[in-house]
XYZ file of C-alpha atoms in Angstrom:
716
model
C -0.007 0.008 0.054
C 1.348 3.521 -0.754
C 0.735 6.747 0.840
C -0.562 9.795 -1.003
C 2.190 11.445 -3.210
C 4.163 14.078 -1.376
C 3.865 17.731 -2.297
C 6.301 18.892 -5.011
C 9.617 19.942 -3.440
C 11.196 23.258 -4.359
C 14.872 23.162 -5.342
C 17.046 23.218 -2.239
C 18.701 26.342 -1.068
C 22.373 26.175 -0.166
C 24.358 28.596 1.885
C 27.941 27.834 0.862
C 29.815 29.746 3.527
C 32.993 27.857 2.742
C 33.222 28.836 -0.926
C 35.339 31.533 -2.472
C 33.793 34.914 -3.179
C 33.430 34.062 -6.847
C 31.392 30.935 -6.057
C 29.221 33.072 -3.849
C 28.498 35.426 -6.544
C 27.759 32.598 -9.026
C 25.393 31.050 -6.486
C 23.600 34.250 -5.940
C 23.161 34.711 -9.734
C 21.809 31.244 -9.989
C 19.467 31.748 -7.132
C 18.151 35.062 -8.624
C 17.451 33.243 -11.933
C 15.578 30.593 -10.029
C 13.465 33.223 -8.356
C 12.577 34.851 -11.637
C 11.638 31.443 -13.182
C 9.510 30.581 -10.079
C 7.667 33.862 -10.193
C 7.073 33.450 -13.914
C 5.670 29.990 -13.323
C 3.694 30.588 -10.119
C 0.479 29.785 -11.975
C 1.639 26.130 -12.102
C 0.089 25.855 -8.632
C -3.301 27.413 -7.865
C -5.402 27.708 -4.760
C -8.680 29.370 -3.825
C -10.311 30.100 -0.454
C -13.019 29.929 -1.658
C -12.207 30.088 -5.508
C -13.022 33.357 -7.185
C -16.175 33.259 -9.260
C -14.942 33.595 -12.804
C -15.400 31.848 -16.091
C -12.491 29.585 -17.056
C -11.787 27.796 -20.349
C -9.145 25.260 -21.260
C -6.480 26.005 -23.906
C -5.377 23.637 -26.610
C -2.864 21.723 -24.327
C -5.021 21.952 -21.163
C -8.014 20.111 -19.640
C -11.030 21.541 -17.880
C -12.055 19.670 -14.666
C -15.179 20.323 -12.669
C -14.830 19.737 -8.924
C -17.786 19.771 -6.561
C -17.483 19.725 -2.769
C -20.331 18.513 -0.487
C -21.003 17.616 3.131
C -20.630 13.808 3.472
C -23.419 13.565 6.006
C -26.317 15.404 4.435
C -25.074 16.359 0.999
C -25.217 20.167 1.162
C -22.899 22.155 -1.025
C -19.802 23.580 0.686
C -17.772 26.761 -0.083
C -14.511 25.050 0.071
C -10.835 26.062 -0.040
C -9.082 24.204 -2.732
C -5.494 23.955 -3.977
C -3.998 21.919 -6.687
C -0.283 21.244 -6.208
C 1.759 20.084 -9.172
C 3.790 16.939 -8.471
C 5.927 16.737 -11.661
C 7.620 18.971 -14.125
C 4.745 18.961 -16.668
C 1.927 19.641 -14.309
C 0.603 23.226 -14.338
C -2.536 24.881 -12.930
C -3.569 27.825 -15.086
C -6.891 28.619 -13.288
C -9.049 27.460 -10.370
C -12.301 29.404 -10.111
C -15.781 28.873 -8.660
C -18.558 27.705 -11.075
C -21.221 30.389 -10.751
C -23.921 27.954 -11.950
C -23.572 25.291 -9.247
C -23.119 25.679 -5.466
C -19.875 24.245 -4.034
C -18.485 23.695 -7.545
C -15.192 24.934 -9.061
C -13.509 24.576 -12.391
C -9.788 23.841 -12.717
C -7.759 24.249 -15.991
C -4.852 21.788 -15.776
C -2.073 20.622 -18.010
C -1.157 16.911 -18.183
C 0.689 15.751 -15.119
C 0.170 14.563 -11.511
C -1.334 16.685 -8.757
C -2.308 16.646 -5.138
C -5.698 18.147 -4.614
C -6.354 19.604 -1.139
C -9.841 20.414 -0.058
C -11.022 22.131 3.161
C -14.174 23.912 4.431
C -15.200 25.604 7.651
C -16.415 22.984 10.111
C -15.135 20.066 8.069
C -12.026 17.972 7.977
C -9.454 18.753 5.281
C -8.864 15.978 2.749
C -6.251 15.291 0.044
C -6.475 13.193 -3.000
C -4.361 12.282 -5.980
C -5.296 13.636 -9.377
C -3.709 12.663 -12.778
C -4.406 14.463 -15.972
C -3.581 12.271 -18.967
C -5.065 11.199 -22.254
C -8.019 9.466 -20.514
C -11.292 11.372 -20.496
C -11.811 13.649 -17.475
C -14.739 12.713 -15.249
C -16.741 15.033 -13.023
C -15.361 14.964 -9.438
C -17.180 15.256 -6.323
C -15.414 15.482 -2.983
C -17.449 14.564 0.137
C -16.046 16.213 3.230
C -16.880 14.921 6.679
C -17.845 17.389 9.361
C -15.344 18.016 12.138
C -17.924 17.171 14.755
C -19.464 13.733 14.398
C -23.292 13.678 13.841
C -25.677 11.584 15.886
C -28.625 12.062 13.581
C -28.411 8.610 12.150
C -28.217 7.043 15.500
C -31.196 8.890 16.698
C -33.245 7.659 13.726
C -32.067 4.115 14.473
C -33.386 4.521 17.971
C -36.761 5.460 16.569
C -36.774 2.382 14.380
C -35.845 0.257 17.310
C -38.570 1.751 19.530
C -41.176 0.750 16.887
C -39.809 -2.801 16.694
C -41.067 -3.464 13.170
C -40.316 -0.144 11.525
C -37.790 0.985 9.056
C -36.944 4.712 8.918
C -35.849 6.479 5.757
C -34.634 10.005 5.945
C -32.459 12.388 3.906
C -32.265 15.539 1.726
C -33.300 16.332 -1.761
C -31.408 18.668 -3.933
C -31.644 20.325 -7.430
C -28.807 18.598 -9.233
C -28.262 21.579 -11.585
C -27.941 24.242 -8.927
C -27.138 22.369 -5.737
C -29.854 24.048 -3.788
C -32.195 22.067 -1.532
C -35.731 21.380 -2.888
C -38.696 22.345 -0.784
C -42.038 20.623 -1.297
C -40.697 17.488 -3.075
C -42.823 14.460 -2.348
C -41.347 11.108 -1.156
C -43.666 8.138 -1.470
C -43.114 4.458 -0.756
C -44.734 1.346 -2.126
C -46.636 0.945 1.180
C -48.415 4.232 0.431
C -46.411 6.181 2.939
C -45.795 9.812 2.096
C -43.626 12.746 3.240
C -42.905 16.222 1.894
C -39.463 17.893 2.094
C -39.093 21.028 4.335
C -37.298 24.260 3.608
C -33.912 22.501 3.837
C -34.960 19.723 1.529
C -35.247 17.284 4.428
C -37.744 14.358 4.789
C -38.432 11.424 7.087
C -40.560 8.472 6.338
C -41.422 5.265 8.327
C -42.334 1.988 6.814
C -43.507 -1.277 8.306
C -41.551 -4.574 8.190
C -43.410 -7.800 7.430
C -43.764 -10.511 10.107
C -40.769 -12.706 10.531
C -39.889 -14.375 7.244
C -39.425 -18.142 6.785
C -35.869 -19.068 6.709
C -34.720 -17.268 9.760
C -31.191 -15.841 9.580
C -30.808 -17.261 6.067
C -33.734 -15.191 4.719
C -33.031 -12.025 2.704
C -34.802 -8.960 3.845
C -38.079 -7.768 2.278
C -37.820 -4.714 0.001
C -39.620 -1.437 -0.560
C -39.654 1.104 -3.338
C -39.185 4.928 -2.776
C -40.245 7.570 -5.338
C -39.115 11.177 -5.151
C -40.940 13.750 -7.257
C -40.896 17.663 -7.558
C -42.651 19.923 -10.107
C -40.334 20.586 -13.118
C -38.037 17.659 -12.205
C -37.386 14.284 -13.538
C -38.633 11.890 -10.771
C -36.400 9.213 -9.199
C -37.427 5.769 -8.132
C -35.219 3.750 -5.811
C -36.514 0.230 -6.362
C -35.937 -2.718 -4.071
C -34.392 -0.982 -1.019
C -34.017 -3.566 1.820
C -36.539 -3.134 4.644
C -34.553 -3.155 7.886
C -35.469 -2.436 11.483
C -32.918 0.390 11.250
C -32.430 3.813 9.763
C -31.219 4.654 6.252
C -29.980 8.129 5.282
C -30.260 9.145 1.656
C -28.961 12.020 -0.457
C -31.068 12.474 -3.534
C -30.389 14.749 -6.521
C -33.173 15.550 -8.990
C -32.465 16.643 -12.578
C -34.651 19.229 -14.183
C -36.968 17.769 -16.814
C -39.714 15.222 -17.171
C -40.082 11.498 -16.739
C -38.776 9.010 -14.271
C -35.254 7.608 -13.589
C -35.422 4.179 -12.020
C -32.420 2.580 -10.202
C -32.283 -0.952 -8.943
C -31.435 -0.671 -5.314
C -31.833 -4.360 -4.348
C -29.057 -5.840 -2.349
C -26.338 -7.308 -4.418
C -27.177 -10.749 -3.080
C -30.842 -10.405 -4.133
C -29.834 -9.326 -7.586
C -27.307 -12.059 -7.978
C -29.805 -14.729 -7.158
C -32.051 -13.657 -10.067
C -29.317 -14.115 -12.644
C -28.786 -17.473 -14.360
C -25.125 -16.967 -15.387
C -23.214 -15.111 -12.718
C -22.842 -15.338 -8.956
C -22.337 -11.580 -8.935
C -23.371 -9.253 -11.800
C -19.979 -9.057 -13.521
C -18.917 -9.235 -17.136
C -16.446 -11.908 -18.241
C -13.767 -9.290 -18.839
C -14.109 -7.848 -15.345
C -14.245 -11.388 -13.774
C -10.963 -12.158 -15.567
C -9.418 -8.950 -14.224
C -10.438 -9.809 -10.725
C -8.752 -13.182 -11.135
C -5.688 -11.502 -12.459
C -5.655 -9.217 -9.368
C -5.800 -12.337 -7.221
C -2.846 -13.949 -9.105
C -0.841 -10.761 -8.781
C -1.352 -10.835 -4.966
C -0.304 -14.539 -4.783
C 3.441 -13.624 -4.337
C 2.781 -13.383 -0.656
C 1.373 -16.905 -0.301
C 2.448 -19.005 2.663
C 4.841 -21.855 1.758
C 5.928 -24.098 4.752
C 9.028 -25.030 2.806
C 10.223 -21.403 2.850
C 11.612 -20.239 6.176
C 10.919 -16.564 5.362
C 7.201 -17.074 4.949
C 6.983 -19.259 8.048
C 8.806 -16.536 10.131
C 6.637 -13.811 8.698
C 3.422 -15.701 9.536
C 4.626 -16.426 13.001
C 5.422 -12.779 13.638
C 1.992 -11.558 12.354
C 0.261 -14.153 14.514
C 2.146 -13.095 17.632
C 1.242 -9.430 17.517
C -0.818 -6.901 15.515
C 1.144 -5.316 12.695
C 0.965 -1.587 12.221
C -0.146 -0.991 8.662
C -0.947 2.399 7.227
C -4.494 2.991 6.115
C -5.461 5.409 3.367
C -6.947 8.743 4.434
C -9.115 8.962 1.315
C -10.254 6.912 -1.648
C -11.316 7.715 -5.231
C -14.501 5.883 -6.076
C -15.613 5.433 -9.662
C -19.389 5.980 -9.680
C -22.290 5.521 -12.133
C -20.522 2.406 -13.383
C -21.092 -0.329 -15.940
C -18.668 -2.996 -14.749
C -15.370 -1.248 -14.168
C -16.133 1.649 -16.587
C -17.485 4.586 -14.566
C -18.653 8.071 -15.719
C -17.929 10.061 -12.568
C -15.715 10.051 -9.548
C -16.399 10.662 -5.776
C -13.723 11.131 -3.202
C -14.592 10.004 0.319
C -12.657 9.946 3.573
C -11.538 6.321 3.677
C -13.592 5.302 6.808
C -16.610 7.076 5.496
C -16.416 4.863 2.398
C -16.337 1.709 4.537
C -19.250 2.832 6.636
C -21.370 3.853 3.700
C -20.556 0.954 1.485
C -20.676 -2.070 3.780
C -24.505 -2.336 3.647
C -24.222 -2.989 -0.106
C -22.247 -6.215 0.381
C -23.158 -7.372 3.939
C -26.866 -7.464 4.865
C -27.361 -4.783 7.636
C -29.902 -6.885 9.607
C -27.159 -9.463 10.237
C -25.428 -9.983 13.645
C -23.093 -7.100 14.525
C -20.123 -9.403 14.828
C -20.776 -10.522 11.263
C -21.020 -7.014 10.137
C -17.716 -6.120 11.928
C -15.907 -9.009 10.299
C -17.315 -7.851 6.960
C -16.122 -4.286 7.638
C -12.503 -5.586 8.008
C -12.752 -7.578 4.686
C -14.442 -4.598 2.961
C -11.855 -2.109 4.281
C -8.898 -4.297 3.394
C -10.102 -4.865 -0.191
C -10.565 -1.169 -0.607
C -7.134 -0.285 0.824
C -5.476 -2.784 -1.565
C -7.043 -0.951 -4.483
C -5.906 2.441 -3.305
C -2.403 1.027 -3.573
C -3.258 -0.738 -6.789
C -5.801 1.565 -8.577
C -8.180 0.340 -11.239
C -6.955 3.291 -13.469
C -5.530 6.678 -13.328
C -8.895 8.404 -12.461
C -10.222 6.295 -9.625
C -8.976 3.618 -7.204
C -11.962 1.360 -7.160
C -15.251 1.074 -8.952
C -18.627 1.155 -7.129
C -20.117 -1.868 -8.958
C -19.833 -5.561 -8.203
C -16.908 -5.742 -10.615
C -14.843 -4.218 -7.803
C -16.823 -3.839 -4.534
C -20.539 -2.646 -4.392
C -20.952 0.809 -3.013
C -23.592 3.493 -2.683
C -23.466 6.764 -0.694
C -26.392 5.809 1.551
C -25.793 5.265 5.235
C -27.393 2.494 7.440
C -26.854 2.830 11.071
C -25.847 -0.859 11.693
C -23.186 -1.019 9.097
C -21.846 2.503 9.972
C -21.478 1.238 13.605
C -19.660 -1.896 12.456
C -17.218 0.113 10.460
C -16.678 2.452 13.455
C -16.161 -0.468 15.853
C -13.365 -1.860 13.623
C -11.922 1.504 12.484
C -8.524 1.055 10.736
C -8.392 -2.577 11.057
C -7.237 -4.344 7.930
C -5.796 -7.737 6.917
C -2.125 -7.985 5.910
C 0.058 -10.784 4.515
C 3.384 -8.930 4.703
C 3.010 -6.748 7.851
C 3.324 -3.586 5.746
C 0.361 -3.343 3.348
C -3.295 -4.306 3.123
C -4.115 -7.762 1.727
C -6.259 -8.522 -1.363
C -9.068 -9.780 0.930
C -11.473 -11.690 -1.296
C -14.931 -12.796 -0.140
C -18.078 -14.127 -1.615
C -21.618 -15.231 -0.634
C -21.457 -18.981 -0.050
C -18.046 -20.627 -0.217
C -18.970 -24.195 0.582
C -17.255 -26.496 -1.870
C -20.374 -28.304 -3.088
C -22.668 -27.301 -5.856
C -26.323 -28.134 -4.967
C -27.919 -29.087 -8.376
C -31.352 -28.197 -7.074
C -30.850 -24.728 -5.658
C -30.660 -22.885 -8.940
C -27.673 -20.816 -7.766
C -24.566 -20.319 -9.821
C -21.249 -21.640 -8.378
C -18.175 -19.952 -9.858
C -15.647 -21.952 -7.886
C -13.429 -23.704 -10.457
C -12.240 -26.231 -7.820
C -14.770 -28.057 -5.589
C -12.224 -30.635 -4.458
C -12.534 -29.558 -0.836
C -16.094 -31.066 -0.587
C -19.213 -30.361 1.392
C -18.698 -28.663 4.791
C -15.380 -27.178 3.644
C -14.255 -23.997 2.012
C -11.488 -23.392 -0.439
C -10.185 -23.493 -4.026
C -6.750 -25.117 -3.838
C -6.050 -24.673 -7.610
C -6.479 -20.940 -7.021
C -4.218 -20.789 -4.043
C -6.773 -21.157 -1.259
C -6.385 -24.460 0.662
C -9.323 -26.287 2.114
C -10.804 -25.067 5.359
C -13.291 -26.883 7.575
C -16.460 -24.738 7.736
C -19.326 -26.718 9.084
C -21.779 -23.722 9.121
C -21.866 -24.062 5.304
C -22.550 -27.820 5.117
C -25.509 -28.582 2.854
C -25.478 -25.063 1.387
C -24.879 -24.923 -2.335
C -21.779 -23.173 -3.523
C -22.685 -19.586 -4.526
C -19.211 -18.104 -4.554
C -15.666 -18.484 -5.723
C -14.316 -20.349 -2.709
C -11.702 -17.736 -1.860
C -11.484 -15.834 1.378
C -14.400 -15.086 3.665
C -17.893 -16.665 3.248
C -20.438 -13.835 3.826
C -23.240 -16.089 4.911
C -20.706 -18.138 6.889
C -19.763 -15.040 8.824
C -23.372 -14.589 9.747
C -23.841 -18.162 10.905
C -20.763 -18.156 12.981
C -21.898 -15.047 14.721
C -25.607 -15.611 15.057
C -25.634 -19.365 15.775
C -22.283 -19.981 17.290
C -21.451 -16.758 19.220
C -18.139 -16.052 17.467
C -16.827 -12.526 17.395
C -15.443 -10.626 14.500
C -11.843 -11.288 15.230
C -12.435 -15.045 15.420
C -14.405 -14.976 12.131
C -11.755 -12.984 10.248
C -8.989 -15.234 11.505
C -10.962 -18.306 10.705
C -11.384 -17.485 7.038
C -8.098 -15.714 6.363
C -5.492 -17.581 8.350
C -7.320 -20.817 9.435
C -7.142 -19.529 13.043
C -3.418 -19.471 12.867
C -2.995 -22.510 10.581
C -1.966 -20.592 7.506
C -1.528 -22.012 4.007
C -1.293 -20.553 0.514
C -3.318 -17.344 0.250
C -5.102 -18.116 3.558
C -2.329 -16.380 5.517
C -3.706 -12.828 6.126
C -3.617 -11.519 9.724
C -5.338 -8.627 11.465
C -3.413 -5.433 11.602
C -4.242 -2.253 13.621
C -6.748 -4.632 15.283
C -7.299 -2.960 18.638
C -6.339 -6.243 20.365
C -3.793 -4.417 22.523
C -0.991 -1.810 22.296
C 2.038 -2.335 20.159
C 5.664 -2.928 21.343
C 7.037 -0.409 23.793
C 3.739 0.242 25.645
C 3.988 1.592 29.129
C 1.098 1.392 31.511
C 0.097 4.931 32.553
C -2.641 3.822 34.971
C -3.560 0.206 35.815
C -6.118 0.877 38.646
C -4.663 -1.947 40.763
C -4.265 0.038 43.917
C -6.619 2.946 43.278
C -7.902 5.400 40.705
C -4.512 7.041 40.250
C -4.625 10.237 38.172
C -8.379 9.628 37.430
C -9.456 10.874 40.817
C -11.946 13.564 39.616
C -15.734 12.859 39.484
C -17.137 12.625 35.909
C -18.910 16.026 36.419
C -15.850 17.845 37.898
C -14.932 19.396 34.520
C -17.070 22.268 33.342
C -16.969 20.698 29.897
C -19.067 17.665 30.999
C -22.699 17.951 29.974
C -25.761 15.678 30.083
C -24.971 13.657 33.159
C -25.831 14.260 36.766
C -23.638 14.825 39.898
C -24.639 11.263 40.966
C -22.260 9.891 38.321
C -19.097 8.417 39.735
C -15.754 6.893 38.847
C -14.206 4.445 41.287
C -11.892 1.333 41.366
C -13.684 -1.845 40.790
C -12.255 -5.425 41.141
C -15.123 -7.454 39.834
C -14.716 -6.547 36.116
C -11.339 -6.044 34.584
C -9.295 -6.718 31.463
C -5.835 -7.154 33.034
C -4.684 -7.641 36.531
C -7.210 -7.641 39.331
C -8.999 -4.281 39.030
C -10.289 -1.589 36.653
C -11.927 1.849 36.868
C -15.704 1.658 36.871
C -17.445 4.750 35.558
C -21.182 5.035 36.341
C -22.967 7.671 34.208
C -26.420 8.912 35.259
C -28.553 11.141 33.187
C -29.192 14.653 34.294
C -33.027 14.921 34.107
C -32.848 18.701 33.977
C -31.319 18.841 30.516
C -32.229 17.093 27.254
C -28.765 16.927 25.656
C -26.330 14.260 24.475
C -23.796 13.229 26.999
C -20.209 14.450 26.792
C -18.134 13.418 29.795
C -14.584 14.781 30.235
C -12.941 12.321 32.645
C -9.907 14.248 33.750
C -6.429 12.891 34.179
C -4.499 14.621 36.945
C -7.293 17.042 37.501
C -6.739 18.398 34.090
C -3.404 20.065 35.113
C -0.570 19.295 32.713
C 2.030 19.167 35.417
C 0.171 16.226 37.053
C 0.516 14.107 33.940
C 3.389 12.187 32.282
C 5.072 13.934 29.312
C 4.449 12.174 26.069
C 6.589 12.062 23.035
C 4.803 13.148 19.808
C 6.927 11.454 17.246
C 5.691 7.818 17.079
C 3.754 8.337 20.304
C 0.341 6.724 21.097
C -2.137 6.768 23.875
C -4.769 4.115 24.427
C -6.810 2.172 26.917
C -8.982 -0.890 27.325
C -12.686 -0.208 27.636
C -15.784 -2.266 28.290
C -19.541 -1.398 28.244
C -22.615 -3.452 28.398
C -24.703 -1.075 26.222
C -24.508 0.156 22.636
C -24.059 3.679 21.334
C -21.043 4.767 23.476
C -18.113 6.494 22.006
C -14.704 7.529 23.301
C -12.016 10.139 22.643
C -8.996 11.656 24.246
C -7.894 15.224 24.787
C -4.208 16.188 24.705
C -2.593 19.403 26.123
C -0.488 20.865 23.371
C 1.727 24.001 23.221
C -1.062 25.927 21.543
C -4.140 24.644 23.461
C -5.930 21.395 23.895
C -6.600 19.016 20.962
C -9.323 16.408 20.924
C -9.030 13.026 19.221
C -11.567 11.712 16.712
C -14.316 9.625 18.309
C -14.135 5.925 18.228
C -17.167 3.639 18.745
C -17.100 1.158 21.584
C -18.556 -2.272 20.765
C -20.919 -3.637 23.365
C -20.074 -6.575 25.730
C -16.407 -6.966 24.839
C -13.143 -5.516 26.007
C -11.755 -3.313 23.236
C -8.420 -1.468 23.033
C -8.725 2.024 21.607
C -5.694 3.984 20.599
C -4.731 7.376 19.109
C -1.482 8.261 17.344
C -0.043 11.622 18.463
C 1.718 12.353 15.191
C -1.197 11.656 12.865
C -3.162 14.935 12.242
C -6.093 12.931 10.784
C -6.784 11.703 14.320
C -7.095 15.126 15.959
C -9.417 18.089 15.921
C -9.015 21.514 17.456
C -10.826 21.939 20.739
C -9.731 24.541 23.302
C -7.512 27.477 23.441
C -5.509 28.281 20.255
C -5.543 24.586 19.262
C -5.072 23.888 15.510
C -6.218 20.358 15.084
C -2.772 18.767 15.240
C -0.287 17.927 17.943
C 2.859 19.756 16.997
C 4.766 20.265 20.220
C 7.694 17.931 20.901
C 6.332 17.066 24.426
C 2.672 16.892 25.242
C 0.528 15.540 28.089
C -2.764 13.705 28.417
C -5.714 15.940 29.490
C -8.756 13.627 29.700
C -10.631 10.538 28.409
C -13.874 11.605 26.789
C -17.020 9.496 26.906
C -19.945 10.322 24.578
C -23.429 8.983 24.062
C -26.882 9.953 22.993
C -29.022 11.216 25.919
C -30.764 8.309 27.761
C -32.564 7.949 31.039
C -30.874 4.641 31.764
C -27.730 4.293 33.877
C -24.569 3.360 31.915
C -21.727 1.372 33.322
C -18.363 1.244 31.642
C -14.929 0.121 32.652
C -11.455 1.481 31.870
C -8.289 -0.593 32.319
C -4.610 -0.156 31.653
C -4.411 3.302 30.213
C -1.139 3.014 28.201
C 1.351 5.121 26.318
C 3.669 4.089 23.474
C 6.906 5.965 22.870
């Protein structure tokens, strides 16, 4: 896996104090000439904050690219700050100006070459992405910026659905595709005769009813519903076959001016595949051949017991979690036929995982199955960021790569958050090509009507694998009697559900089962979890273990004036009944404040919030983490760090219920930090810094919440 290209470097300056006066004069002349050339060519790099509103046109050797910037949560247009940085000698930016016809859009005039595009907006995280201008046709580019503060809107809608027991909640915003403005008065109707009308911000909310429990239990596909969105003067849109889930789905809908109806098939990929006679997944022969070629290209990292180097590597990966870099963003080819796409969307990488997982895994499945799926989905995407489909996008949004749509379903967003950053690796340095398919049982049932694309069924019923394709046989009893409906490589999606729902296996066990045979590697079945939250890396030092007391965490949860939502009856005390390591942990009991109706934000101070009372941390390579356990869902955690310019707060991480989880933040990764207090700038840039507090966050609830902290640790 490769990181984003570095910014173009300017020629180095030299101060040759040891040269003769003549050499000094020559150097000065050269430097002056360089300055003149640089000033003459300063249009090679362009930026705007926001771009000026001016018409731009491409010259004969230039290309015109439209760039649109939108909020990733609800889709509204953003006045963004953009800069295009040339990365090679031929790249040149002649103009970058706002498009006056479309909110949040800019036009860039670019010469052929490689660029780094940087995008920022007030209240949103800054993102970077690669951009290559070559002979390939330019595609419209949309950048989806995540807000700096996380939104709880989807979780609140999911709680509505859960309270109704048999309800599905659909909500979202409707926009004019031509101008980017929200549409008021658009109608949203479903095939159950439900109806809603968009408000002044283009927002709507609609509830639908789920049918009674379907025959087939956990093996039944969800029922479906159709949504239709209409507005006067616009071409209507029909989203046909959306899965009906006891959950919330957030939609962003753009309507084109005109007449008629645009219909899109939104059935789950597994439902669509079952209705095709020739393919397990809708994929052309050429695209299927390309996927197999990708698999062969990744086979160089196969496990060979006769090679000491592969044996040693597998042993090292099994012994500890590797530290593998995960992309910050991903370029997704959208509106695709196979691998050929007509537009590109750039997402924050974890946004992509949370928004796309529901297209591959069924969101009503067990949370542990969804979490295992998130690991496979994330790894597959990370592999393609390092090995892009083409110069314009890393991965396509169709089943020829990995199915994706920008909708959000609460359950799969939560699964992605619970496994944030976790990928599979075969070499300890990069993300593995993590294949998966629907049913990998090596037996083709002649009576089920399903297409088996495994070219090697030698493993037999009750076993997974495709030895001739590099995947050795694996005992997998949960698939016995199920007809092959897959290629036999990697994870069985339905198998992940049966292991979780019927056998109580967690996501780590499921991932290790399918990708390394639970530490019995062979061939391509030798990928291990990296960044897996199973514990701190080498060099970890315990900051507080709570074995003899509460240590630096001796303040009540409400001691800080930044705490909101919980009452003074909340407490933090040593507890020796529940712990992850040793004999004791810190129990935190949170009680709702009935006088306020606000979400909880608890700043659990370390050392009373006084920097001098805390251990100094090293920024370069430094990490801070802790073990945490909670019996309820919906809880999130963060950290705040005292820096030289204020206090920075880490990005929020979801806490899976009913299991000990290790959460960790890297001090030298700006993507993991946001500005919070003082003159903070969203990154930790002092050489020495100190822990300020652990943050605990949740939607407001009247129920008491118990959670446990253990072994707060630092890594230098």
